[in-house]
Structure formats: structure tokens, C-alpha cells
Amino acid sequence: MQESGQTQNQAGVVSVVKPILNKFPIKKHDTRSTVIMSVVALLVVGAGLITGWVLSGNSLAGIGGKGEKAAPGAKQTETEAGLEDEATFRDSAEGKLVAGGIDGEGTHRLEREGGETHWVYLTSTVIDLTSFEGKTVKVWGETISARKASWLMDVGKVKVVQ
């Protein structure tokens, strides 16, 4: 005997069988509430981005990679920048500081006598090298591995020679 979801076993016990999956009630979507929720979601995301940017202390110039400042613990003047102790750096070089690396290695290069094979390609995690462009400088730092550059150095200190 089977009627509307009820079954009876051999002992005469009637059990009610309910379907495992139920259909969700279909609600008519209100376009106005959807638009309001979308605008609220965008405002929340925008507020989060602005808050993160303000708390990080960055400026608009920092986003594009310009306007970098010396790292904490490093000093910066017109003739010198970087960490105080020159002895902490194993390597040093002297030459004219020019913007541009080689095939993505280095942000600047030190042009020295002897041509391109003697140039030192530079990057710095400590100081902003752009303020020393076009000047003859001495740099101290650590040599790092390179694929294209003959010599790639992470600069920790720079000092104007002339």
C-alpha cells in the first residue's frame, strides 16, 4: 500500500517517507535591492582600499615607484646616503651614476673606465639612488647574482666623490 509518500511494511507499520531534497522557495528579485547591495559592496571595498593605503603611509608617488626615501636607520644628505658603517659592506666601486640597468637587472649603473664590461649595475633596498644621478660617486654594498650584468650590487651606502 503506497499513498502519497506513505509505505507499509510486512508487520503493518506505516512509515512516512519524506524526500531528501527539498525545493527552495523562489522569491521574486527586487532590482532596487540588488543595486543597493552592489553599491554598498563597492563602497566597503573602496573604504578598505583607502584605509590600507592611508595606514601604510604611502603617497601617490610611492605607487609609481618614484619618491622613494631612505630606509629606517639610513641617513640621507645631498652628498651621502645609506647606512653609517662602511665596514659592514664587503664590496665597493667608484664611477659616474647613471639611471638604467641591463635587461631588467639593476635600476642604475656605475659607469667606470674600461667600457661596459667594467660597469657596475646597481639596485638598492636601503636608499634612493635617483638623487645621485649624473654625479661621480663611491658606493658600498653586497654583490648579488646576476644573469646579464657583469657585476650587480645591492647598494647600502653612496657618497659623492666630486
Short mmCIF file of N, CA and C in Angstrom, two decimals:
data_model
loop_
_atom_site.label_atom_id
_atom_site.label_comp_id
_atom_site.label_asym_id
_atom_site.label_seq_id
_atom_site.Cartn_x
_atom_site.Cartn_y
_atom_site.Cartn_z
N MET A 1 0.84 -1.16 0.00
CA MET A 1 0.00 0.00 0.00
C MET A 1 0.89 1.24 0.00
N GLN A 2 0.79 2.02 -1.03
CA GLN A 2 1.59 3.22 -1.16
C GLN A 2 0.70 4.36 -1.57
N GLU A 3 0.56 5.33 -0.67
CA GLU A 3 -0.23 6.51 -0.98
C GLU A 3 0.51 7.74 -0.48
N SER A 4 0.70 8.67 -1.32
CA SER A 4 1.27 9.98 -1.01
C SER A 4 2.43 9.93 -0.01
N GLY A 5 3.46 9.17 -0.34
CA GLY A 5 4.65 9.17 0.47
C GLY A 5 4.58 8.26 1.67
N GLN A 6 3.53 7.46 1.85
CA GLN A 6 3.43 6.55 2.98
C GLN A 6 3.69 5.13 2.50
N THR A 7 4.40 4.35 3.31
CA THR A 7 4.64 2.94 2.98
C THR A 7 4.28 2.09 4.19
N GLN A 8 3.93 0.84 3.90
CA GLN A 8 3.57 -0.08 4.98
C GLN A 8 4.42 -1.32 4.80
N ASN A 9 5.11 -1.73 5.87
CA ASN A 9 5.93 -2.92 5.75
C ASN A 9 5.10 -4.16 6.10
N GLN A 10 5.73 -5.35 6.11
CA GLN A 10 5.01 -6.61 6.32
C GLN A 10 4.40 -6.70 7.71
N ALA A 11 4.95 -6.01 8.68
CA ALA A 11 4.41 -6.06 10.03
C ALA A 11 3.23 -5.12 10.20
N GLY A 12 2.91 -4.39 9.17
CA GLY A 12 1.78 -3.49 9.24
C GLY A 12 2.10 -2.11 9.80
N VAL A 13 3.40 -1.79 9.92
CA VAL A 13 3.79 -0.48 10.44
C VAL A 13 3.83 0.50 9.28
N VAL A 14 3.18 1.63 9.47
CA VAL A 14 3.13 2.65 8.43
C VAL A 14 4.23 3.67 8.71
N SER A 15 5.06 3.96 7.72
CA SER A 15 6.09 4.98 7.88
C SER A 15 5.91 6.05 6.81
N VAL A 16 6.24 7.24 7.17
CA VAL A 16 6.11 8.36 6.25
C VAL A 16 7.48 8.61 5.61
N VAL A 17 7.53 8.63 4.31
CA VAL A 17 8.78 8.87 3.58
C VAL A 17 8.78 10.31 3.10
N LYS A 18 9.82 11.06 3.53
CA LYS A 18 9.96 12.44 3.08
C LYS A 18 11.12 12.49 2.08
N PRO A 19 11.00 13.31 1.08
CA PRO A 19 12.11 13.42 0.12
C PRO A 19 13.33 14.06 0.80
N ILE A 20 14.52 13.61 0.38
CA ILE A 20 15.75 14.13 0.96
C ILE A 20 16.01 15.57 0.53
N LEU A 21 15.77 15.86 -0.72
CA LEU A 21 15.99 17.20 -1.24
C LEU A 21 14.68 17.95 -1.31
N ASN A 22 14.70 19.14 -0.78
CA ASN A 22 13.51 20.00 -0.85
C ASN A 22 13.80 21.16 -1.79
N LYS A 23 12.79 21.67 -2.43
CA LYS A 23 12.96 22.82 -3.30
C LYS A 23 12.92 24.08 -2.46
N PHE A 24 13.81 25.01 -2.80
CA PHE A 24 13.82 26.29 -2.12
C PHE A 24 12.69 27.14 -2.65
N PRO A 25 12.11 27.92 -1.78
CA PRO A 25 11.05 28.80 -2.27
C PRO A 25 11.65 29.86 -3.19
N ILE A 26 11.03 30.09 -4.29
CA ILE A 26 11.52 31.07 -5.26
C ILE A 26 10.94 32.42 -4.92
N LYS A 27 11.87 33.37 -4.69
CA LYS A 27 11.45 34.72 -4.38
C LYS A 27 11.65 35.58 -5.61
N LYS A 28 10.77 36.51 -5.79
CA LYS A 28 10.89 37.44 -6.89
C LYS A 28 11.98 38.45 -6.54
N HIS A 29 13.00 38.60 -7.43
CA HIS A 29 14.12 39.51 -7.17
C HIS A 29 13.69 40.95 -7.36
N ASP A 30 14.11 41.76 -6.40
CA ASP A 30 13.83 43.18 -6.46
C ASP A 30 15.09 43.87 -6.99
N THR A 31 15.01 44.48 -8.17
CA THR A 31 16.18 45.11 -8.79
C THR A 31 16.72 46.23 -7.94
N ARG A 32 15.88 46.94 -7.29
CA ARG A 32 16.32 48.06 -6.45
C ARG A 32 17.21 47.56 -5.31
N SER A 33 16.82 46.49 -4.64
CA SER A 33 17.63 45.98 -3.54
C SER A 33 18.95 45.40 -4.05
N THR A 34 18.96 44.82 -5.24
CA THR A 34 20.19 44.30 -5.83
C THR A 34 21.17 45.44 -6.12
N VAL A 35 20.66 46.53 -6.66
CA VAL A 35 21.51 47.69 -6.96
C VAL A 35 22.06 48.28 -5.67
N ILE A 36 21.22 48.40 -4.66
CA ILE A 36 21.66 48.96 -3.38
C ILE A 36 22.75 48.08 -2.77
N MET A 37 22.58 46.77 -2.80
CA MET A 37 23.59 45.85 -2.24
C MET A 37 24.90 45.94 -3.02
N SER A 38 24.82 46.10 -4.33
CA SER A 38 26.04 46.23 -5.15
C SER A 38 26.79 47.51 -4.81
N VAL A 39 26.07 48.60 -4.66
CA VAL A 39 26.69 49.88 -4.32
C VAL A 39 27.33 49.80 -2.93
N VAL A 40 26.64 49.20 -1.98
CA VAL A 40 27.19 49.05 -0.63
C VAL A 40 28.46 48.20 -0.67
N ALA A 41 28.45 47.12 -1.44
CA ALA A 41 29.64 46.26 -1.54
C ALA A 41 30.82 47.03 -2.13
N LEU A 42 30.59 47.82 -3.16
CA LEU A 42 31.66 48.63 -3.76
C LEU A 42 32.19 49.67 -2.79
N LEU A 43 31.29 50.28 -2.02
CA LEU A 43 31.73 51.26 -1.03
C LEU A 43 32.59 50.62 0.06
N VAL A 44 32.23 49.42 0.49
CA VAL A 44 33.00 48.72 1.51
C VAL A 44 34.39 48.37 0.98
N VAL A 45 34.47 47.87 -0.24
CA VAL A 45 35.77 47.54 -0.84
C VAL A 45 36.61 48.80 -1.01
N GLY A 46 36.01 49.87 -1.50
CA GLY A 46 36.73 51.14 -1.66
C GLY A 46 37.24 51.69 -0.34
N ALA A 47 36.41 51.62 0.69
CA ALA A 47 36.83 52.10 2.01
C ALA A 47 38.00 51.27 2.54
N GLY A 48 37.97 49.98 2.29
CA GLY A 48 39.08 49.11 2.71
C GLY A 48 40.38 49.45 2.00
N LEU A 49 40.30 49.71 0.71
CA LEU A 49 41.50 50.08 -0.05
C LEU A 49 42.08 51.41 0.43
N ILE A 50 41.22 52.38 0.64
CA ILE A 50 41.69 53.69 1.10
C ILE A 50 42.29 53.59 2.50
N THR A 51 41.66 52.83 3.37
CA THR A 51 42.17 52.66 4.73
C THR A 51 43.55 52.00 4.71
N GLY A 52 43.71 50.95 3.91
CA GLY A 52 45.01 50.28 3.80
C GLY A 52 46.08 51.19 3.26
N TRP A 53 45.73 52.00 2.27
CA TRP A 53 46.69 52.93 1.68
C TRP A 53 47.12 53.99 2.70
N VAL A 54 46.15 54.52 3.45
CA VAL A 54 46.47 55.55 4.45
C VAL A 54 47.32 54.95 5.57
N LEU A 55 46.96 53.78 6.05
CA LEU A 55 47.71 53.17 7.15
C LEU A 55 49.11 52.75 6.75
N SER A 56 49.33 52.45 5.47
CA SER A 56 50.67 52.05 5.02
C SER A 56 51.62 53.23 4.95
N GLY A 57 51.08 54.45 4.93
CA GLY A 57 51.92 55.64 4.90
C GLY A 57 52.47 55.96 3.54
N ASN A 58 51.98 55.32 2.50
CA ASN A 58 52.46 55.58 1.15
C ASN A 58 51.83 56.84 0.59
N SER A 59 52.54 57.43 -0.35
CA SER A 59 52.00 58.57 -1.08
C SER A 59 51.69 58.12 -2.49
N LEU A 60 51.04 58.96 -3.27
CA LEU A 60 50.76 58.60 -4.66
C LEU A 60 52.05 58.42 -5.43
N ALA A 61 53.09 59.15 -5.10
CA ALA A 61 54.37 59.00 -5.78
C ALA A 61 54.97 57.63 -5.49
N GLY A 62 54.72 57.07 -4.31
CA GLY A 62 55.25 55.76 -3.96
C GLY A 62 54.65 54.64 -4.77
N ILE A 63 53.42 54.82 -5.26
CA ILE A 63 52.76 53.79 -6.04
C ILE A 63 53.48 53.57 -7.36
N GLY A 64 53.92 54.63 -7.99
CA GLY A 64 54.60 54.53 -9.27
C GLY A 64 56.07 54.19 -9.16
N GLY A 65 56.61 54.09 -7.99
CA GLY A 65 58.00 53.74 -7.82
C GLY A 65 58.91 54.95 -7.68
N LYS A 66 58.40 56.15 -7.77
CA LYS A 66 59.21 57.37 -7.61
C LYS A 66 58.99 57.91 -6.20
N GLY A 67 59.84 58.78 -5.78
CA GLY A 67 59.66 59.42 -4.48
C GLY A 67 60.03 58.52 -3.33
N GLU A 68 60.87 57.51 -3.58
CA GLU A 68 61.28 56.62 -2.51
C GLU A 68 62.18 57.36 -1.54
N LYS A 69 62.20 56.94 -0.32
CA LYS A 69 63.03 57.58 0.70
C LYS A 69 64.00 56.56 1.26
N ALA A 70 64.92 57.02 2.05
CA ALA A 70 65.88 56.13 2.68
C ALA A 70 65.16 55.22 3.66
N ALA A 71 65.69 54.02 3.82
CA ALA A 71 65.11 53.05 4.74
C ALA A 71 65.36 53.50 6.17
N PRO A 72 64.57 52.98 7.12
CA PRO A 72 64.80 53.33 8.52
C PRO A 72 66.23 52.96 8.93
N GLY A 73 66.89 53.84 9.66
CA GLY A 73 68.26 53.60 10.09
C GLY A 73 69.30 54.14 9.12
N ALA A 74 68.86 54.55 7.95
CA ALA A 74 69.78 55.10 6.95
C ALA A 74 69.63 56.61 6.93
N LYS A 75 70.76 57.29 6.74
CA LYS A 75 70.70 58.75 6.66
C LYS A 75 70.77 59.16 5.19
N GLN A 76 70.27 60.34 4.88
CA GLN A 76 70.36 60.83 3.51
C GLN A 76 70.59 62.33 3.52
N THR A 77 71.71 62.75 2.90
CA THR A 77 72.02 64.16 2.71
C THR A 77 72.27 64.37 1.21
N GLU A 78 72.69 65.57 0.83
CA GLU A 78 72.96 65.84 -0.58
C GLU A 78 74.20 65.12 -1.09
N THR A 79 75.14 64.83 -0.21
CA THR A 79 76.40 64.22 -0.65
C THR A 79 76.58 62.78 -0.18
N GLU A 80 75.68 62.29 0.64
CA GLU A 80 75.86 60.95 1.20
C GLU A 80 74.51 60.36 1.59
N ALA A 81 74.39 59.05 1.44
CA ALA A 81 73.16 58.37 1.87
C ALA A 81 73.47 56.93 2.20
N GLY A 82 72.69 56.37 3.10
CA GLY A 82 72.83 54.96 3.43
C GLY A 82 73.18 54.73 4.87
N LEU A 83 73.61 53.51 5.14
CA LEU A 83 73.97 53.12 6.49
C LEU A 83 75.34 53.70 6.85
N GLU A 84 75.55 53.99 8.11
CA GLU A 84 76.74 54.70 8.58
C GLU A 84 78.05 53.93 8.36
N ASP A 85 78.10 52.69 8.76
CA ASP A 85 79.35 51.95 8.81
C ASP A 85 79.72 51.36 7.45
N GLU A 86 80.77 51.90 6.83
CA GLU A 86 81.22 51.40 5.53
C GLU A 86 81.82 50.01 5.65
N ALA A 87 82.34 49.65 6.81
CA ALA A 87 83.00 48.36 7.01
C ALA A 87 82.02 47.19 6.95
N THR A 88 80.72 47.45 7.09
CA THR A 88 79.75 46.35 7.05
C THR A 88 79.54 45.82 5.64
N PHE A 89 79.99 46.59 4.64
CA PHE A 89 79.81 46.17 3.25
C PHE A 89 81.11 45.61 2.70
N ARG A 90 81.03 44.46 2.05
CA ARG A 90 82.22 43.79 1.55
C ARG A 90 82.76 44.42 0.27
N ASP A 91 81.88 44.99 -0.56
CA ASP A 91 82.28 45.45 -1.88
C ASP A 91 82.10 46.95 -2.02
N SER A 92 82.93 47.56 -2.86
CA SER A 92 82.79 48.98 -3.16
C SER A 92 83.25 49.23 -4.59
N ALA A 93 82.73 50.31 -5.16
CA ALA A 93 83.11 50.69 -6.52
C ALA A 93 82.93 52.19 -6.66
N GLU A 94 83.59 52.76 -7.67
CA GLU A 94 83.53 54.20 -7.89
C GLU A 94 83.32 54.48 -9.37
N GLY A 95 82.48 55.47 -9.67
CA GLY A 95 82.22 55.85 -11.05
C GLY A 95 81.07 56.83 -11.14
N LYS A 96 80.64 57.10 -12.38
CA LYS A 96 79.53 58.03 -12.61
C LYS A 96 78.21 57.27 -12.54
N LEU A 97 77.29 57.74 -11.70
CA LEU A 97 76.00 57.08 -11.51
C LEU A 97 75.02 57.52 -12.59
N VAL A 98 74.49 56.54 -13.32
CA VAL A 98 73.57 56.79 -14.43
C VAL A 98 72.33 55.92 -14.24
N ALA A 99 71.16 56.45 -14.59
CA ALA A 99 69.92 55.67 -14.48
C ALA A 99 69.90 54.59 -15.55
N GLY A 100 69.34 53.42 -15.21
CA GLY A 100 69.17 52.34 -16.18
C GLY A 100 70.04 51.14 -15.86
N GLY A 101 69.42 49.98 -15.93
CA GLY A 101 70.14 48.73 -15.70
C GLY A 101 70.37 48.04 -17.03
N ILE A 102 70.46 46.71 -16.98
CA ILE A 102 70.64 45.91 -18.19
C ILE A 102 69.66 44.75 -18.14
N ASP A 103 68.77 44.68 -19.11
CA ASP A 103 67.78 43.60 -19.22
C ASP A 103 67.05 43.34 -17.91
N GLY A 104 66.61 44.39 -17.25
CA GLY A 104 65.82 44.25 -16.03
C GLY A 104 66.64 44.05 -14.77
N GLU A 105 67.95 44.03 -14.89
CA GLU A 105 68.81 43.87 -13.71
C GLU A 105 69.38 45.24 -13.32
N GLY A 106 69.02 45.69 -12.14
CA GLY A 106 69.51 46.97 -11.65
C GLY A 106 68.64 48.13 -12.09
N THR A 107 68.59 49.14 -11.26
CA THR A 107 67.86 50.36 -11.59
C THR A 107 68.80 51.44 -12.09
N HIS A 108 70.08 51.30 -11.76
CA HIS A 108 71.11 52.26 -12.12
C HIS A 108 72.38 51.50 -12.49
N ARG A 109 73.34 52.25 -13.02
CA ARG A 109 74.65 51.65 -13.30
C ARG A 109 75.73 52.66 -12.94
N LEU A 110 76.88 52.13 -12.65
CA LEU A 110 78.05 52.93 -12.34
C LEU A 110 78.98 52.79 -13.54
N GLU A 111 79.12 53.86 -14.31
CA GLU A 111 79.97 53.81 -15.50
C GLU A 111 81.41 54.10 -15.07
N ARG A 112 82.28 53.11 -15.36
CA ARG A 112 83.68 53.22 -14.97
C ARG A 112 84.57 53.11 -16.20
N GLU A 113 85.85 53.46 -16.02
CA GLU A 113 86.80 53.35 -17.12
C GLU A 113 86.89 51.89 -17.57
N GLY A 114 87.06 51.70 -18.87
CA GLY A 114 87.19 50.35 -19.39
C GLY A 114 85.97 49.89 -20.17
N GLY A 115 84.94 50.71 -20.23
CA GLY A 115 83.77 50.37 -21.03
C GLY A 115 82.73 49.55 -20.28
N GLU A 116 81.75 49.06 -21.06
CA GLU A 116 80.60 48.35 -20.49
C GLU A 116 80.97 47.14 -19.65
N THR A 117 82.04 46.46 -20.00
CA THR A 117 82.41 45.25 -19.26
C THR A 117 82.84 45.57 -17.83
N HIS A 118 83.17 46.83 -17.57
CA HIS A 118 83.60 47.23 -16.23
C HIS A 118 82.52 48.01 -15.47
N TRP A 119 81.37 48.17 -16.07
CA TRP A 119 80.29 48.88 -15.40
C TRP A 119 79.73 48.03 -14.27
N VAL A 120 79.26 48.71 -13.24
CA VAL A 120 78.62 48.02 -12.11
C VAL A 120 77.14 48.39 -12.15
N TYR A 121 76.29 47.37 -12.22
CA TYR A 121 74.84 47.59 -12.23
C TYR A 121 74.35 47.57 -10.78
N LEU A 122 73.50 48.54 -10.46
CA LEU A 122 73.14 48.76 -9.06
C LEU A 122 71.64 48.68 -8.82
N THR A 123 71.32 48.21 -7.64
CA THR A 123 69.97 48.28 -7.10
C THR A 123 70.15 48.59 -5.62
N SER A 124 69.12 49.07 -4.96
CA SER A 124 69.27 49.34 -3.54
C SER A 124 67.97 49.09 -2.80
N THR A 125 68.09 48.35 -1.73
CA THR A 125 66.94 48.10 -0.84
C THR A 125 66.97 49.07 0.33
N VAL A 126 68.01 49.91 0.38
CA VAL A 126 68.20 50.80 1.53
C VAL A 126 68.00 52.27 1.18
N ILE A 127 68.49 52.71 0.01
CA ILE A 127 68.47 54.14 -0.31
C ILE A 127 67.89 54.41 -1.69
N ASP A 128 67.56 55.68 -1.93
CA ASP A 128 67.07 56.14 -3.22
C ASP A 128 68.26 56.66 -4.02
N LEU A 129 68.59 55.97 -5.10
CA LEU A 129 69.75 56.34 -5.89
C LEU A 129 69.49 57.49 -6.87
N THR A 130 68.22 57.80 -7.13
CA THR A 130 67.90 58.81 -8.15
C THR A 130 68.46 60.19 -7.83
N SER A 131 68.61 60.52 -6.56
CA SER A 131 69.12 61.85 -6.21
C SER A 131 70.62 61.99 -6.47
N PHE A 132 71.29 60.91 -6.83
CA PHE A 132 72.73 60.95 -7.09
C PHE A 132 73.06 60.75 -8.57
N GLU A 133 72.05 60.72 -9.43
CA GLU A 133 72.27 60.51 -10.86
C GLU A 133 73.12 61.63 -11.44
N GLY A 134 74.05 61.25 -12.33
CA GLY A 134 74.91 62.21 -13.01
C GLY A 134 76.12 62.65 -12.20
N LYS A 135 76.27 62.14 -10.99
CA LYS A 135 77.39 62.52 -10.13
C LYS A 135 78.40 61.38 -10.06
N THR A 136 79.65 61.73 -9.81
CA THR A 136 80.68 60.72 -9.57
C THR A 136 80.60 60.33 -8.10
N VAL A 137 80.38 59.04 -7.87
CA VAL A 137 80.13 58.57 -6.50
C VAL A 137 80.95 57.33 -6.20
N LYS A 138 81.05 57.05 -4.92
CA LYS A 138 81.59 55.77 -4.45
C LYS A 138 80.44 55.06 -3.76
N VAL A 139 80.26 53.77 -4.08
CA VAL A 139 79.18 53.00 -3.48
C VAL A 139 79.76 51.82 -2.71
N TRP A 140 79.08 51.46 -1.65
CA TRP A 140 79.42 50.29 -0.86
C TRP A 140 78.19 49.39 -0.84
N GLY A 141 78.40 48.08 -0.92
CA GLY A 141 77.27 47.18 -0.88
C GLY A 141 77.69 45.73 -0.95
N GLU A 142 76.74 44.90 -1.37
CA GLU A 142 76.95 43.46 -1.49
C GLU A 142 76.72 43.04 -2.92
N THR A 143 77.63 42.25 -3.47
CA THR A 143 77.45 41.70 -4.81
C THR A 143 76.36 40.64 -4.75
N ILE A 144 75.44 40.70 -5.71
CA ILE A 144 74.38 39.69 -5.79
C ILE A 144 74.44 39.03 -7.16
N SER A 145 73.89 37.83 -7.26
CA SER A 145 73.97 37.08 -8.52
C SER A 145 73.15 37.76 -9.60
N ALA A 146 73.66 37.65 -10.83
CA ALA A 146 73.01 38.28 -11.98
C ALA A 146 73.04 37.33 -13.16
N ARG A 147 72.10 37.52 -14.07
CA ARG A 147 72.07 36.71 -15.29
C ARG A 147 72.75 37.44 -16.44
N LYS A 148 72.54 38.73 -16.55
CA LYS A 148 73.07 39.51 -17.67
C LYS A 148 74.19 40.46 -17.26
N ALA A 149 74.05 41.08 -16.10
CA ALA A 149 75.02 42.09 -15.67
C ALA A 149 76.35 41.45 -15.31
N SER A 150 77.44 42.13 -15.70
CA SER A 150 78.77 41.62 -15.36
C SER A 150 79.02 41.72 -13.85
N TRP A 151 78.45 42.76 -13.23
CA TRP A 151 78.58 42.94 -11.78
C TRP A 151 77.30 43.63 -11.31
N LEU A 152 76.57 42.99 -10.42
CA LEU A 152 75.32 43.54 -9.88
C LEU A 152 75.49 43.70 -8.37
N MET A 153 75.23 44.90 -7.89
CA MET A 153 75.44 45.19 -6.47
C MET A 153 74.19 45.78 -5.83
N ASP A 154 73.88 45.30 -4.62
CA ASP A 154 72.84 45.90 -3.78
C ASP A 154 73.54 46.94 -2.92
N VAL A 155 73.27 48.21 -3.19
CA VAL A 155 73.99 49.32 -2.56
C VAL A 155 73.42 49.61 -1.17
N GLY A 156 74.32 49.74 -0.19
CA GLY A 156 73.93 50.09 1.17
C GLY A 156 74.36 51.48 1.56
N LYS A 157 75.33 52.03 0.80
CA LYS A 157 75.81 53.38 1.09
C LYS A 157 76.35 53.99 -0.19
N VAL A 158 76.11 55.29 -0.36
CA VAL A 158 76.63 56.03 -1.51
C VAL A 158 77.16 57.37 -1.01
N LYS A 159 78.29 57.79 -1.61
CA LYS A 159 78.91 59.05 -1.21
C LYS A 159 79.43 59.75 -2.46
N VAL A 160 79.13 61.04 -2.59
CA VAL A 160 79.59 61.82 -3.74
C VAL A 160 81.09 62.07 -3.60
N VAL A 161 81.84 61.77 -4.69
CA VAL A 161 83.28 61.96 -4.68
C VAL A 161 83.63 63.35 -5.18
N GLN A 162 82.99 63.80 -6.24
CA GLN A 162 83.26 65.14 -6.81
C GLN A 162 82.01 65.97 -6.77
#
